[in-house]
Coordinates of C-alpha atoms in Angstrom, one line a residue:
Chain A
M1 CA 41.1 115.1 4.6
S2 CA 40.0 115.9 1.1
H3 CA 38.1 113.4 -0.8
A4 CA 40.2 112.5 -3.8
P5 CA 38.6 111.0 -6.9
I6 CA 38.1 107.3 -6.4
E7 CA 40.2 106.3 -9.3
P8 CA 43.1 108.7 -9.9
N9 CA 44.0 108.9 -13.5
W10 CA 46.8 106.8 -14.9
A11 CA 49.1 109.8 -15.7
A12 CA 49.0 110.9 -12.1
R13 CA 49.7 107.4 -10.9
V14 CA 52.7 107.0 -13.2
A15 CA 54.0 110.4 -12.2
I16 CA 53.7 109.4 -8.5
A17 CA 55.4 106.1 -9.1
L18 CA 58.3 107.8 -11.0
A19 CA 58.8 110.4 -8.3
V20 CA 58.9 107.7 -5.7
L21 CA 61.3 105.6 -7.7
L22 CA 63.5 108.7 -8.3
A23 CA 63.6 109.4 -4.5
L24 CA 64.6 105.8 -3.8
V25 CA 67.3 105.9 -6.4
T26 CA 68.6 109.2 -5.1
A27 CA 68.8 107.8 -1.6
I28 CA 70.7 104.7 -2.8
T29 CA 73.1 107.0 -4.8
L30 CA 73.7 109.1 -1.7
A31 CA 74.3 105.9 0.4
V32 CA 76.8 104.6 -2.2
T33 CA 78.8 107.9 -2.5
I34 CA 78.9 109.0 1.1
G35 CA 81.3 107.3 3.4
E36 CA 84.6 107.4 5.2
M37 CA 86.6 106.7 2.0
Q38 CA 86.3 109.7 -0.3
I39 CA 85.4 108.3 -3.8
P40 CA 84.5 110.6 -6.7
L41 CA 80.9 110.3 -8.0
S42 CA 82.1 109.2 -11.5
T43 CA 84.2 106.4 -10.0
A44 CA 81.3 105.3 -7.9
F45 CA 79.1 105.1 -11.0
Q46 CA 81.8 103.2 -12.9
A47 CA 82.1 100.7 -10.0
L48 CA 78.3 100.2 -10.1
G49 CA 78.5 99.6 -13.8
N50 CA 81.3 97.1 -13.4
G51 CA 79.5 95.3 -10.6
M52 CA 76.1 95.1 -12.4
F53 CA 76.9 94.9 -16.1
D54 CA 80.6 93.9 -16.2
L55 CA 81.5 97.1 -18.1
G56 CA 85.2 96.9 -17.3
Y57 CA 85.9 100.5 -16.2
P58 CA 89.3 101.0 -14.7
V59 CA 88.4 101.1 -11.0
S60 CA 90.8 100.0 -8.2
A61 CA 89.9 96.8 -6.6
I62 CA 89.6 98.5 -3.2
Q63 CA 87.2 101.2 -4.5
Q64 CA 85.3 98.6 -6.5
G65 CA 84.9 96.5 -3.3
V66 CA 83.9 99.4 -1.2
I67 CA 81.3 100.8 -3.6
F68 CA 79.7 97.6 -4.9
D69 CA 80.2 94.9 -2.3
Y70 CA 80.1 97.0 0.7
R71 CA 78.0 100.2 0.2
L72 CA 75.5 99.0 -2.4
S73 CA 74.6 95.8 -0.7
R74 CA 74.4 97.7 2.6
A75 CA 72.1 100.3 1.0
L76 CA 69.8 97.7 -0.6
L77 CA 69.5 95.8 2.6
A78 CA 68.8 99.0 4.6
A79 CA 66.0 99.6 2.1
L80 CA 64.5 96.1 2.5
C81 CA 64.8 96.3 6.2
G82 CA 63.1 99.7 6.5
G83 CA 60.4 98.7 4.1
T84 CA 59.5 95.4 5.7
L85 CA 59.6 96.8 9.3
A86 CA 57.3 99.7 8.2
L87 CA 55.0 97.1 6.5
S88 CA 55.0 95.0 9.7
G89 CA 54.1 98.0 11.8
A90 CA 51.2 98.9 9.5
I91 CA 49.8 95.4 9.6
L92 CA 50.1 95.1 13.4
Q93 CA 48.5 98.5 13.9
A94 CA 45.5 97.5 11.7
L95 CA 45.0 94.0 13.2
L96 CA 45.4 95.1 16.9
R97 CA 43.7 98.5 16.3
N98 CA 46.5 100.1 18.2
P99 CA 48.4 103.1 16.9
L100 CA 51.5 102.2 19.0
A101 CA 51.8 98.6 17.7
E102 CA 55.0 97.6 15.9
P103 CA 57.4 94.6 16.1
Y104 CA 59.9 96.3 18.4
I105 CA 57.4 97.6 21.0
L106 CA 55.4 94.3 21.0
G107 CA 58.5 92.3 21.8
I108 CA 58.6 90.4 18.5
S109 CA 62.0 91.8 17.7
A110 CA 63.2 90.8 21.2
G111 CA 61.9 87.2 20.7
A112 CA 63.5 87.0 17.3
S113 CA 66.9 88.1 18.7
T114 CA 66.6 85.5 21.5
G115 CA 66.0 82.8 18.9
A116 CA 68.9 84.1 16.7
V117 CA 71.3 84.3 19.7
A118 CA 70.3 80.8 20.9
V119 CA 71.3 79.5 17.5
M120 CA 74.5 81.5 17.3
I121 CA 75.8 80.7 20.7
L122 CA 74.4 77.3 21.4
G123 CA 75.5 76.6 17.9
F124 CA 73.3 74.7 15.6
G125 CA 75.5 75.8 12.6
G126 CA 76.3 79.3 11.6
A127 CA 74.7 79.7 8.2
V128 CA 72.4 82.7 7.7
L129 CA 69.3 80.5 7.1
T130 CA 69.7 78.7 10.4
I131 CA 70.0 82.0 12.3
S132 CA 66.9 83.2 10.4
G133 CA 65.1 80.0 11.4
G134 CA 66.0 80.5 15.0
A135 CA 64.9 84.1 14.8
F136 CA 61.5 83.1 13.2
I137 CA 60.8 80.6 16.0
G138 CA 61.7 83.2 18.6
A139 CA 59.5 85.8 16.9
V140 CA 56.5 83.4 16.8
V141 CA 57.0 82.4 20.4
A142 CA 57.2 86.0 21.4
L143 CA 54.0 86.8 19.5
L144 CA 52.2 83.9 21.2
V145 CA 53.4 84.9 24.7
V146 CA 52.5 88.6 24.2
A147 CA 49.1 87.6 22.7
A148 CA 48.4 85.3 25.6
L149 CA 49.4 87.9 28.2
A150 CA 47.3 90.6 26.4
T151 CA 44.2 88.3 26.2
G152 CA 44.7 87.3 29.9
A153 CA 44.9 90.9 30.9
G154 CA 41.6 91.8 29.2
G155 CA 42.7 92.3 25.6
S156 CA 42.2 96.1 25.5
S157 CA 44.4 98.3 23.4
D158 CA 46.6 99.5 26.3
R159 CA 47.0 95.9 27.6
V160 CA 48.5 94.8 24.3
I161 CA 51.3 97.4 24.7
L162 CA 51.9 96.5 28.3
A163 CA 52.1 92.8 27.4
G164 CA 54.6 93.8 24.7
V165 CA 56.7 95.6 27.3
A166 CA 56.6 92.6 29.5
G167 CA 57.4 90.3 26.6
S168 CA 60.4 92.5 25.5
Q169 CA 61.8 92.4 29.0
L170 CA 61.4 88.7 29.2
F171 CA 63.1 87.9 26.0
N172 CA 65.9 90.5 26.5
A173 CA 66.6 88.8 29.8
A174 CA 66.6 85.4 28.1
T175 CA 69.1 86.8 25.5
A176 CA 71.3 88.3 28.2
T177 CA 71.3 85.0 30.1
I178 CA 72.4 83.0 27.1
V179 CA 75.1 85.5 26.3
T180 CA 76.5 85.9 29.8
T181 CA 76.5 82.3 30.7
L182 CA 77.4 80.5 27.5
A183 CA 79.3 83.0 25.2
N184 CA 83.0 83.7 25.4
A185 CA 84.1 87.4 25.6
E186 CA 84.6 87.7 21.8
Q187 CA 81.1 86.3 21.1
A188 CA 79.5 88.4 23.8
R189 CA 80.9 91.6 22.3
G190 CA 79.8 90.7 18.8
V191 CA 76.3 89.8 19.9
M192 CA 75.8 93.0 22.0
F193 CA 76.9 95.1 19.0
W194 CA 74.6 93.2 16.7
L195 CA 71.7 93.5 19.1
L196 CA 71.6 97.3 18.7
G197 CA 71.2 97.0 15.0
N198 CA 74.1 97.1 12.6
F199 CA 74.4 97.1 8.9
G200 CA 78.2 96.7 9.0
G201 CA 78.4 93.0 8.3
V202 CA 76.0 93.0 5.4
R203 CA 77.1 91.4 2.2
W204 CA 75.4 90.3 -1.0
P205 CA 74.2 86.8 0.3
D206 CA 72.1 88.7 2.9
V207 CA 70.5 90.7 0.2
W208 CA 69.6 87.6 -1.7
V209 CA 67.9 86.2 1.4
A210 CA 66.0 89.4 2.3
T211 CA 64.8 90.3 -1.2
P212 CA 62.5 87.3 -1.9
V213 CA 61.2 87.4 1.7
A214 CA 60.3 91.1 1.4
L215 CA 58.6 90.7 -2.0
I216 CA 56.6 87.6 -1.1
C217 CA 55.5 89.1 2.2
F218 CA 54.6 92.3 0.5
G219 CA 52.5 90.4 -2.0
V220 CA 50.7 88.5 0.8
C221 CA 50.0 91.8 2.6
M222 CA 48.6 93.4 -0.5
L223 CA 46.2 90.5 -1.1
H224 CA 44.8 91.4 2.3
A225 CA 44.7 95.2 1.8
K226 CA 40.8 95.4 1.7
V227 CA 40.4 92.9 4.5
L228 CA 42.7 95.1 6.7
D229 CA 40.4 98.1 6.0
A230 CA 37.5 96.0 7.3
F231 CA 39.2 95.7 10.7
A232 CA 38.8 99.5 11.4
F233 CA 35.8 98.8 13.7
G234 CA 37.1 95.7 15.2
A235 CA 37.2 91.9 14.7
D236 CA 33.4 91.4 15.0
A237 CA 32.7 94.1 12.5
A238 CA 35.2 92.5 10.1
A239 CA 33.6 89.1 10.6
S240 CA 30.2 90.5 9.9
L241 CA 31.6 91.9 6.6
G242 CA 32.5 88.3 5.5
V243 CA 36.2 88.4 6.6
A244 CA 37.6 85.1 7.8
V245 CA 39.1 86.8 10.9
T246 CA 41.0 83.8 12.4
R247 CA 42.6 82.8 9.1
V248 CA 43.5 86.4 8.3
R249 CA 45.1 86.9 11.7
I250 CA 47.2 83.8 11.5
V251 CA 48.4 84.5 8.0
L252 CA 49.3 88.1 8.7
F253 CA 50.8 87.6 12.1
A254 CA 53.0 84.9 10.6
T255 CA 53.9 87.2 7.7
T256 CA 55.0 90.0 10.1
A257 CA 56.9 87.3 12.1
V258 CA 58.8 86.2 9.0
M259 CA 59.6 89.8 8.0
T260 CA 60.8 90.8 11.5
A261 CA 62.7 87.5 12.0
T262 CA 64.6 87.8 8.7
M263 CA 65.6 91.4 9.4
V264 CA 66.6 90.8 13.0
S265 CA 68.7 87.8 12.0
I266 CA 70.6 90.0 9.5
V267 CA 70.9 93.4 11.2
G268 CA 69.7 92.9 14.8
T269 CA 66.9 94.8 16.4
V270 CA 66.0 98.1 14.9
G271 CA 63.2 99.9 16.7
F272 CA 60.5 102.5 16.0
V273 CA 60.7 102.3 12.2
G274 CA 57.5 100.2 12.2
L275 CA 55.9 102.8 14.4
V276 CA 56.8 106.1 12.8
I277 CA 56.7 105.2 9.1
P278 CA 53.0 104.0 9.0
H279 CA 51.9 107.2 10.6
A280 CA 53.9 109.3 8.2
A281 CA 52.5 107.3 5.3
R282 CA 48.9 107.6 6.6
F283 CA 49.4 111.3 6.7
L284 CA 50.5 111.3 3.1
V285 CA 48.2 108.8 1.4
G286 CA 45.3 108.2 3.9
P287 CA 44.2 105.1 5.8
A288 CA 43.2 102.8 2.9
H289 CA 45.6 99.9 3.0
A290 CA 45.8 99.4 -0.8
R291 CA 47.7 102.7 -0.9
L292 CA 49.1 102.7 2.7
L293 CA 51.1 99.4 2.4
P294 CA 53.1 100.3 -0.8
A295 CA 53.7 103.8 0.7
C296 CA 55.0 102.2 3.9
L297 CA 57.3 99.9 1.9
V298 CA 58.9 102.8 0.0
I299 CA 59.0 105.4 2.7
G300 CA 60.4 102.9 5.1
A301 CA 63.1 102.0 2.6
I302 CA 64.1 105.6 2.0
F303 CA 64.0 106.4 5.7
M304 CA 66.3 103.5 6.6
I305 CA 68.8 104.3 3.9
L306 CA 69.0 107.9 5.2
A307 CA 69.2 106.7 8.8
D308 CA 72.1 104.5 7.8
I309 CA 73.9 107.3 6.1
L310 CA 73.4 109.4 9.3
S311 CA 74.7 106.6 11.4
R312 CA 77.9 106.7 9.4
I313 CA 78.5 110.5 9.4
L314 CA 76.9 111.7 12.7
V315 CA 80.0 110.9 14.8
P316 CA 83.3 111.3 12.8
Q317 CA 85.5 108.2 12.7
Q318 CA 82.7 106.1 14.3
I319 CA 79.6 104.2 13.2
L320 CA 76.6 104.5 15.5
P321 CA 74.4 101.4 15.7
I322 CA 71.4 101.9 13.4
G323 CA 69.0 101.1 16.2
V324 CA 70.3 104.2 18.1
V325 CA 69.7 106.4 15.1
T326 CA 66.1 105.2 14.6
A327 CA 65.4 105.5 18.3
L328 CA 66.6 109.1 18.2
F329 CA 63.7 109.8 15.7
G330 CA 61.3 107.2 16.9
A331 CA 61.1 107.9 20.6
P332 CA 60.0 111.5 20.2
A333 CA 57.5 110.3 17.6
F334 CA 56.2 107.6 20.0
A335 CA 55.6 110.4 22.6
L336 CA 53.8 112.5 20.0
I337 CA 51.5 109.7 19.0
L338 CA 50.8 108.9 22.6
Y339 CA 50.0 112.5 23.3
R340 CA 47.6 112.7 20.3
A341 CA 45.9 109.4 21.1
R342 CA 45.2 110.8 24.6
R343 CA 43.7 114.0 23.2
A344 CA 41.5 112.1 20.7
T345 CA 39.7 110.0 23.4
Chain B
M1 CA 11.0 82.9 5.0
T2 CA 13.9 84.5 6.7
L3 CA 16.0 84.1 9.8
A4 CA 14.9 81.7 12.6
A5 CA 16.4 80.1 15.7
H6 CA 15.5 76.6 16.8
D7 CA 16.2 75.7 20.4
I8 CA 19.7 77.3 20.3
R9 CA 22.0 77.3 23.3
W10 CA 25.3 79.1 24.0
S11 CA 27.3 79.3 27.2
A12 CA 30.3 81.3 28.4
A13 CA 32.5 80.5 31.4
R14 CA 30.3 77.5 32.2
R15 CA 27.2 79.7 32.5
M16 CA 24.3 79.3 30.1
I17 CA 23.8 82.6 28.5
V18 CA 21.3 81.6 25.7
D19 CA 19.3 78.7 26.9
G20 CA 17.1 77.0 24.3
V21 CA 15.8 80.0 22.4
T22 CA 13.3 79.5 19.5
L23 CA 12.2 82.5 17.5
R24 CA 11.4 83.5 14.0
A25 CA 11.7 86.9 12.1
E26 CA 9.0 87.8 9.7
P27 CA 10.1 89.2 6.3
G28 CA 10.0 93.0 6.3
R29 CA 9.0 93.3 9.9
I30 CA 10.7 94.5 13.0
L31 CA 11.3 92.0 15.8
G32 CA 12.4 93.6 19.1
L33 CA 14.3 91.7 21.8
I34 CA 13.8 93.1 25.3
G35 CA 15.0 91.9 28.6
P36 CA 17.0 93.1 31.6
N37 CA 20.8 93.4 31.6
G38 CA 22.5 90.0 31.2
S39 CA 19.4 88.3 29.9
G40 CA 21.3 87.3 26.8
K41 CA 20.1 89.8 24.2
S42 CA 23.5 90.7 22.7
S43 CA 24.7 87.0 22.7
L44 CA 21.5 85.9 21.0
L45 CA 22.0 88.5 18.3
R46 CA 25.6 87.4 17.8
L47 CA 24.5 83.8 17.4
L48 CA 21.9 84.9 14.8
C49 CA 24.5 86.5 12.6
R50 CA 27.0 83.7 13.3
L51 CA 29.6 85.9 15.1
R52 CA 29.4 83.1 17.7
K53 CA 28.8 79.4 17.1
V54 CA 25.7 77.8 18.6
E55 CA 26.5 74.9 20.9
S56 CA 23.3 73.1 20.2
G57 CA 20.2 73.8 18.1
V58 CA 20.3 75.5 14.8
V59 CA 19.9 78.9 13.2
T60 CA 18.3 78.8 9.8
L61 CA 18.2 81.3 6.9
D62 CA 15.5 80.5 4.4
D63 CA 15.4 77.0 5.9
R64 CA 19.1 76.5 5.3
D65 CA 21.5 75.9 8.3
L66 CA 23.3 79.2 8.8
A67 CA 26.5 77.3 9.6
T68 CA 26.7 76.0 6.0
V69 CA 26.4 79.4 4.3
P70 CA 29.7 80.7 3.0
R71 CA 31.0 83.7 4.9
R72 CA 30.8 86.2 2.1
D73 CA 27.4 85.1 0.9
L74 CA 26.2 85.5 4.4
A75 CA 27.6 89.1 4.6
K76 CA 25.7 89.9 1.4
R77 CA 22.5 88.7 2.9
L78 CA 22.7 89.7 6.6
A79 CA 24.2 92.8 8.1
F80 CA 25.0 93.5 11.7
V81 CA 25.2 96.9 13.5
E82 CA 27.1 96.8 16.8
Q83 CA 26.4 98.9 19.8
Q84 CA 28.8 101.8 19.7
A85 CA 31.5 100.5 17.4
S86 CA 34.2 103.1 17.1
T87 CA 37.6 103.5 15.5
E88 CA 40.9 105.4 15.9
V89 CA 41.5 105.4 12.1
Q90 CA 40.9 108.7 10.4
L91 CA 38.0 107.7 8.2
S92 CA 35.5 109.8 6.4
V93 CA 31.7 109.0 6.4
C94 CA 32.0 107.7 2.9
D95 CA 35.1 105.5 3.8
V96 CA 33.0 103.8 6.5
V97 CA 30.1 103.1 4.3
K98 CA 32.4 101.8 1.6
L99 CA 33.4 99.0 4.1
G100 CA 29.9 97.6 3.5
R101 CA 31.0 96.7 0.0
T102 CA 33.8 94.3 1.3
P103 CA 31.8 91.1 0.8
H104 CA 30.9 92.1 -2.8
R105 CA 34.5 92.7 -3.9
G106 CA 37.3 90.2 -4.5
A107 CA 40.8 90.7 -3.1
L108 CA 42.0 92.4 -6.4
A109 CA 38.7 93.9 -7.6
S110 CA 38.8 97.7 -8.2
W111 CA 36.1 100.0 -7.0
S112 CA 33.1 99.7 -9.5
D113 CA 30.2 101.9 -10.5
V114 CA 27.9 99.4 -8.8
D115 CA 29.8 99.8 -5.5
E116 CA 29.7 103.6 -5.8
A117 CA 25.9 103.5 -6.5
A118 CA 25.3 101.2 -3.5
V119 CA 27.2 103.6 -1.2
E120 CA 25.5 106.7 -2.5
A121 CA 22.0 105.0 -2.2
A122 CA 22.8 103.9 1.4
L123 CA 23.9 107.4 2.5
E124 CA 20.7 108.8 0.8
R125 CA 18.5 106.3 2.7
V126 CA 19.9 107.3 6.1
D127 CA 19.8 111.0 5.2
M128 CA 23.6 111.5 5.5
A129 CA 24.5 112.1 1.8
A130 CA 25.4 115.7 2.6
R131 CA 28.0 114.5 5.2
H132 CA 29.8 112.3 2.6
D133 CA 33.3 113.7 3.2
Q134 CA 33.0 114.6 6.9
L135 CA 35.4 112.9 9.3
W136 CA 33.9 110.1 11.4
H137 CA 35.4 111.6 14.6
T138 CA 33.5 114.8 14.2
L139 CA 30.0 113.1 14.0
S140 CA 27.6 113.0 16.9
G141 CA 26.4 109.7 18.4
G142 CA 23.2 109.6 16.4
E143 CA 25.0 110.5 13.2
R144 CA 27.5 107.7 13.8
Q145 CA 24.7 105.2 14.3
R146 CA 23.2 106.4 11.0
V147 CA 26.5 105.9 9.2
H148 CA 26.8 102.4 10.7
I149 CA 23.3 101.6 9.3
A150 CA 24.3 103.0 5.9
R151 CA 27.4 100.8 6.0
A152 CA 25.1 97.8 6.7
L153 CA 22.7 98.9 3.9
A154 CA 25.7 99.1 1.5
Q155 CA 26.0 95.3 2.0
E156 CA 22.5 95.1 0.4
P157 CA 21.2 92.8 3.1
R158 CA 17.7 91.5 3.4
E159 CA 18.1 91.1 7.2
L160 CA 19.5 93.7 9.5
I161 CA 20.5 92.8 13.1
L162 CA 21.1 95.7 15.5
D163 CA 22.4 95.6 19.0
E164 CA 20.8 98.4 21.0
P165 CA 21.0 101.0 18.2
T166 CA 19.6 103.7 20.4
N167 CA 21.9 103.3 23.3
H168 CA 23.5 106.6 24.5
L169 CA 21.4 108.7 22.2
D170 CA 19.2 111.5 23.2
I171 CA 15.5 111.0 22.8
Q172 CA 15.2 112.8 19.5
H173 CA 17.9 110.6 17.9
Q174 CA 16.4 107.5 19.4
L175 CA 13.1 108.2 17.8
S176 CA 14.7 109.2 14.4
I177 CA 16.8 106.0 14.3
L178 CA 13.8 103.7 15.0
A179 CA 11.6 105.6 12.5
L180 CA 14.4 105.2 9.9
L181 CA 14.4 101.4 10.5
R182 CA 10.7 101.3 10.0
R183 CA 11.0 103.2 6.7
L184 CA 13.7 100.9 5.4
G185 CA 11.4 97.9 4.9
V186 CA 14.2 95.5 5.6
T187 CA 13.7 92.6 8.1
C188 CA 15.1 93.9 11.4
I189 CA 16.0 92.1 14.6
L190 CA 17.1 94.5 17.3
A191 CA 17.7 94.6 21.0
L192 CA 16.1 97.5 22.8
H193 CA 16.2 98.7 26.4
D194 CA 13.3 101.1 26.3
L195 CA 9.9 99.3 26.7
N196 CA 7.9 102.2 25.4
L197 CA 10.1 102.5 22.3
A198 CA 9.7 98.7 21.7
S199 CA 6.0 99.1 22.0
L200 CA 5.9 102.0 19.6
F201 CA 8.2 100.6 16.9
C202 CA 8.2 96.8 16.9
D203 CA 5.9 94.5 15.0
E204 CA 6.8 91.6 17.2
I205 CA 8.5 91.5 20.6
A206 CA 10.4 88.6 22.2
V207 CA 11.1 88.9 26.0
L208 CA 14.3 87.3 27.2
H209 CA 14.9 86.4 30.8
E210 CA 17.9 84.4 32.0
G211 CA 18.6 83.2 28.5
K212 CA 15.1 82.0 27.7
V213 CA 12.3 83.5 25.7
V214 CA 9.5 84.0 28.3
A215 CA 7.0 85.7 26.0
S216 CA 6.7 86.6 22.3
G217 CA 4.2 88.0 20.0
A218 CA 2.6 91.4 19.2
P219 CA 3.5 94.1 21.7
P220 CA 0.0 94.5 23.3
D221 CA -0.1 90.7 23.9
V222 CA 3.4 90.6 25.3
L223 CA 3.8 93.8 27.3
T224 CA 1.6 93.1 30.3
E225 CA 1.8 94.6 33.8
D226 CA 2.3 91.1 35.2
L227 CA 5.1 90.1 32.8
I228 CA 7.0 93.3 33.3
A229 CA 6.8 92.9 37.1
R230 CA 8.0 89.4 36.8
V231 CA 10.9 89.9 34.3
F232 CA 12.1 93.5 35.1
G233 CA 11.0 93.7 38.7
V234 CA 9.2 97.0 38.3
A235 CA 5.6 98.0 38.8
V236 CA 3.9 99.5 35.8
S237 CA 0.6 100.7 34.7
I238 CA -0.2 100.1 31.0
R239 CA -2.9 102.0 29.0
A240 CA -3.5 103.0 25.4
G241 CA -1.3 105.9 24.4
A242 CA -2.0 108.8 22.1
S243 CA -0.3 106.9 19.2
G244 CA -2.7 104.0 19.5
R245 CA 0.1 101.9 20.8
R246 CA 0.3 100.8 24.5
H247 CA 2.0 103.2 26.8
I248 CA 3.9 101.9 29.8
E249 CA 4.0 104.1 32.9
Y250 CA 6.5 103.3 35.6
L251 CA 5.1 103.4 39.2
I252 CA 7.6 104.6 41.8
D253 CA 5.2 103.8 44.7
P254 CA 3.5 100.6 43.9
P255 CA -0.2 100.7 44.7
E256 CA -0.2 97.2 46.2
P257 CA 3.0 96.6 48.2
G258 CA 4.1 93.0 47.7
V259 CA 3.4 92.8 43.9
V260 CA 6.9 93.9 43.3
T261 CA 9.4 91.2 44.0
A262 CA 12.6 93.2 43.4
P263 CA 13.3 96.7 44.6
P264 CA 12.2 99.2 41.9
R265 CA 14.9 100.6 39.8
P266 CA 15.5 104.3 40.2
A267 CA 15.7 105.0 36.4
L268 CA 14.4 103.4 33.3
K269 CA 17.5 103.9 31.2
N270 CA 20.3 101.4 31.6
T271 CA 23.7 102.3 30.3
H272 CA 25.2 98.9 30.1
G273 CA 24.5 96.3 27.4
G274 CA 22.5 93.3 28.3

């Protein structure tokens, strides 16, 4: 690792920011133009102009709907989902000092889906916010169960992952029990498809829920960037550097639970993004969280948009669940990280 | 005035680990804690830097109750070097030392010239300035310990607390780390396993046994054949060494059977923390 100047100059920073923004816009443009319905690029831009600024181009209602209401909202939500899951992974990896930590592997996603399914099937109202609320409660419960299991088992790095596996199984079983005993056939089919991760049902109201959550949570994480660096040598080392360890843990675990729960309640469980992206980001910008966290947000966003495009074109006439696509990339990456961690010790 | 403990107690799993300890560090001097494994050295050190809360008694810093000092103020005053702290994060030497500036910087403060100067000075003092950009993982045990001390020095503390800083190091590095601490001129409280090293490098020694201080004072007054037999269960012969300090020789076959109460340990060096 080369030692970069401590304060890179402003021109370089602006250039990097512009390049990143350009990559994000390119990914969104691809997502908006690629799809089952062949729509020319010019029409796509006209539809975007109509939707955003009321420009009044002559675009058919169907094309307008597909481009603006369907594909754009879907692309934006994919970006928010990828960004926040990657952010959650980076936070969990730092706090737990474990390179394999992420919401999916630690069972937080499973807990959130149990909570969401409980609300959906047992029916405390069907609005998005109530499902998110159920997901949040599920995520927090899962986090507490996994933390208690891990502490009880000795608290070492490997135990946390084992506790996560046990937690995932437990909550997936709970979800399956609710679905099989209480849902009708129609509901069961819908839930099972949603559980694998699916951007198909995304519309603008989902984007309006996810955007403030993502921005606020990102802000909270950035305020803790330096503190997260101090966890490199463990909680005692952080405490002796003046970090309020307990408060920081509560705030940041709650933040990851909010981000995970929001995304699970909208798109279902999407695994491995939180695992792979932080490692890729660390490779590009180094381990300091002040740079790592924004990098995770953007790279996660771009990755998820591309994964969503892939899910739509990989099998003709069919849409793969997004969780399947991310697992196709994530599972080998998981193996690679495991292999490298073994070599390092 | 500096750090002092007044009759402090701390227990874990209903067992008293630190049982009514009173001791005082003298400014600019080295206070060594010795004692067998499980005698409460590590726990006592953690109480002194407030990583654990005392159950009764009080720790004072300049006559002020340590519990009332704000976290970040404490970290600017007191630094702690753990035994063998490691990380899986890919950090350079300079990244690690920079962590020492954490208490001096707000959440949004950018890296300042003062911070940079403190880091460079700290690396200079432990003789690691040339390794500035080297990766932490590629360092030897002794070098890692030096970097940890540099990180602690970057906090600009007046008191340094070290938990067996020489553990797992070869003899050359043990000596060089302790010589470094003497040169620093900072008040040091450290746990040590090796009685001869304690005799060589400490200004004061406190002997811990089952959570209690059983003797304290200057090394020649504390390290007696009788006390070592009683606390460590080994027979020794103590005489003046070439350095002018006392030298402790371990006797495998005790001259008078019956003096030794516990079976003699096969080796001096213990690999587990106390």
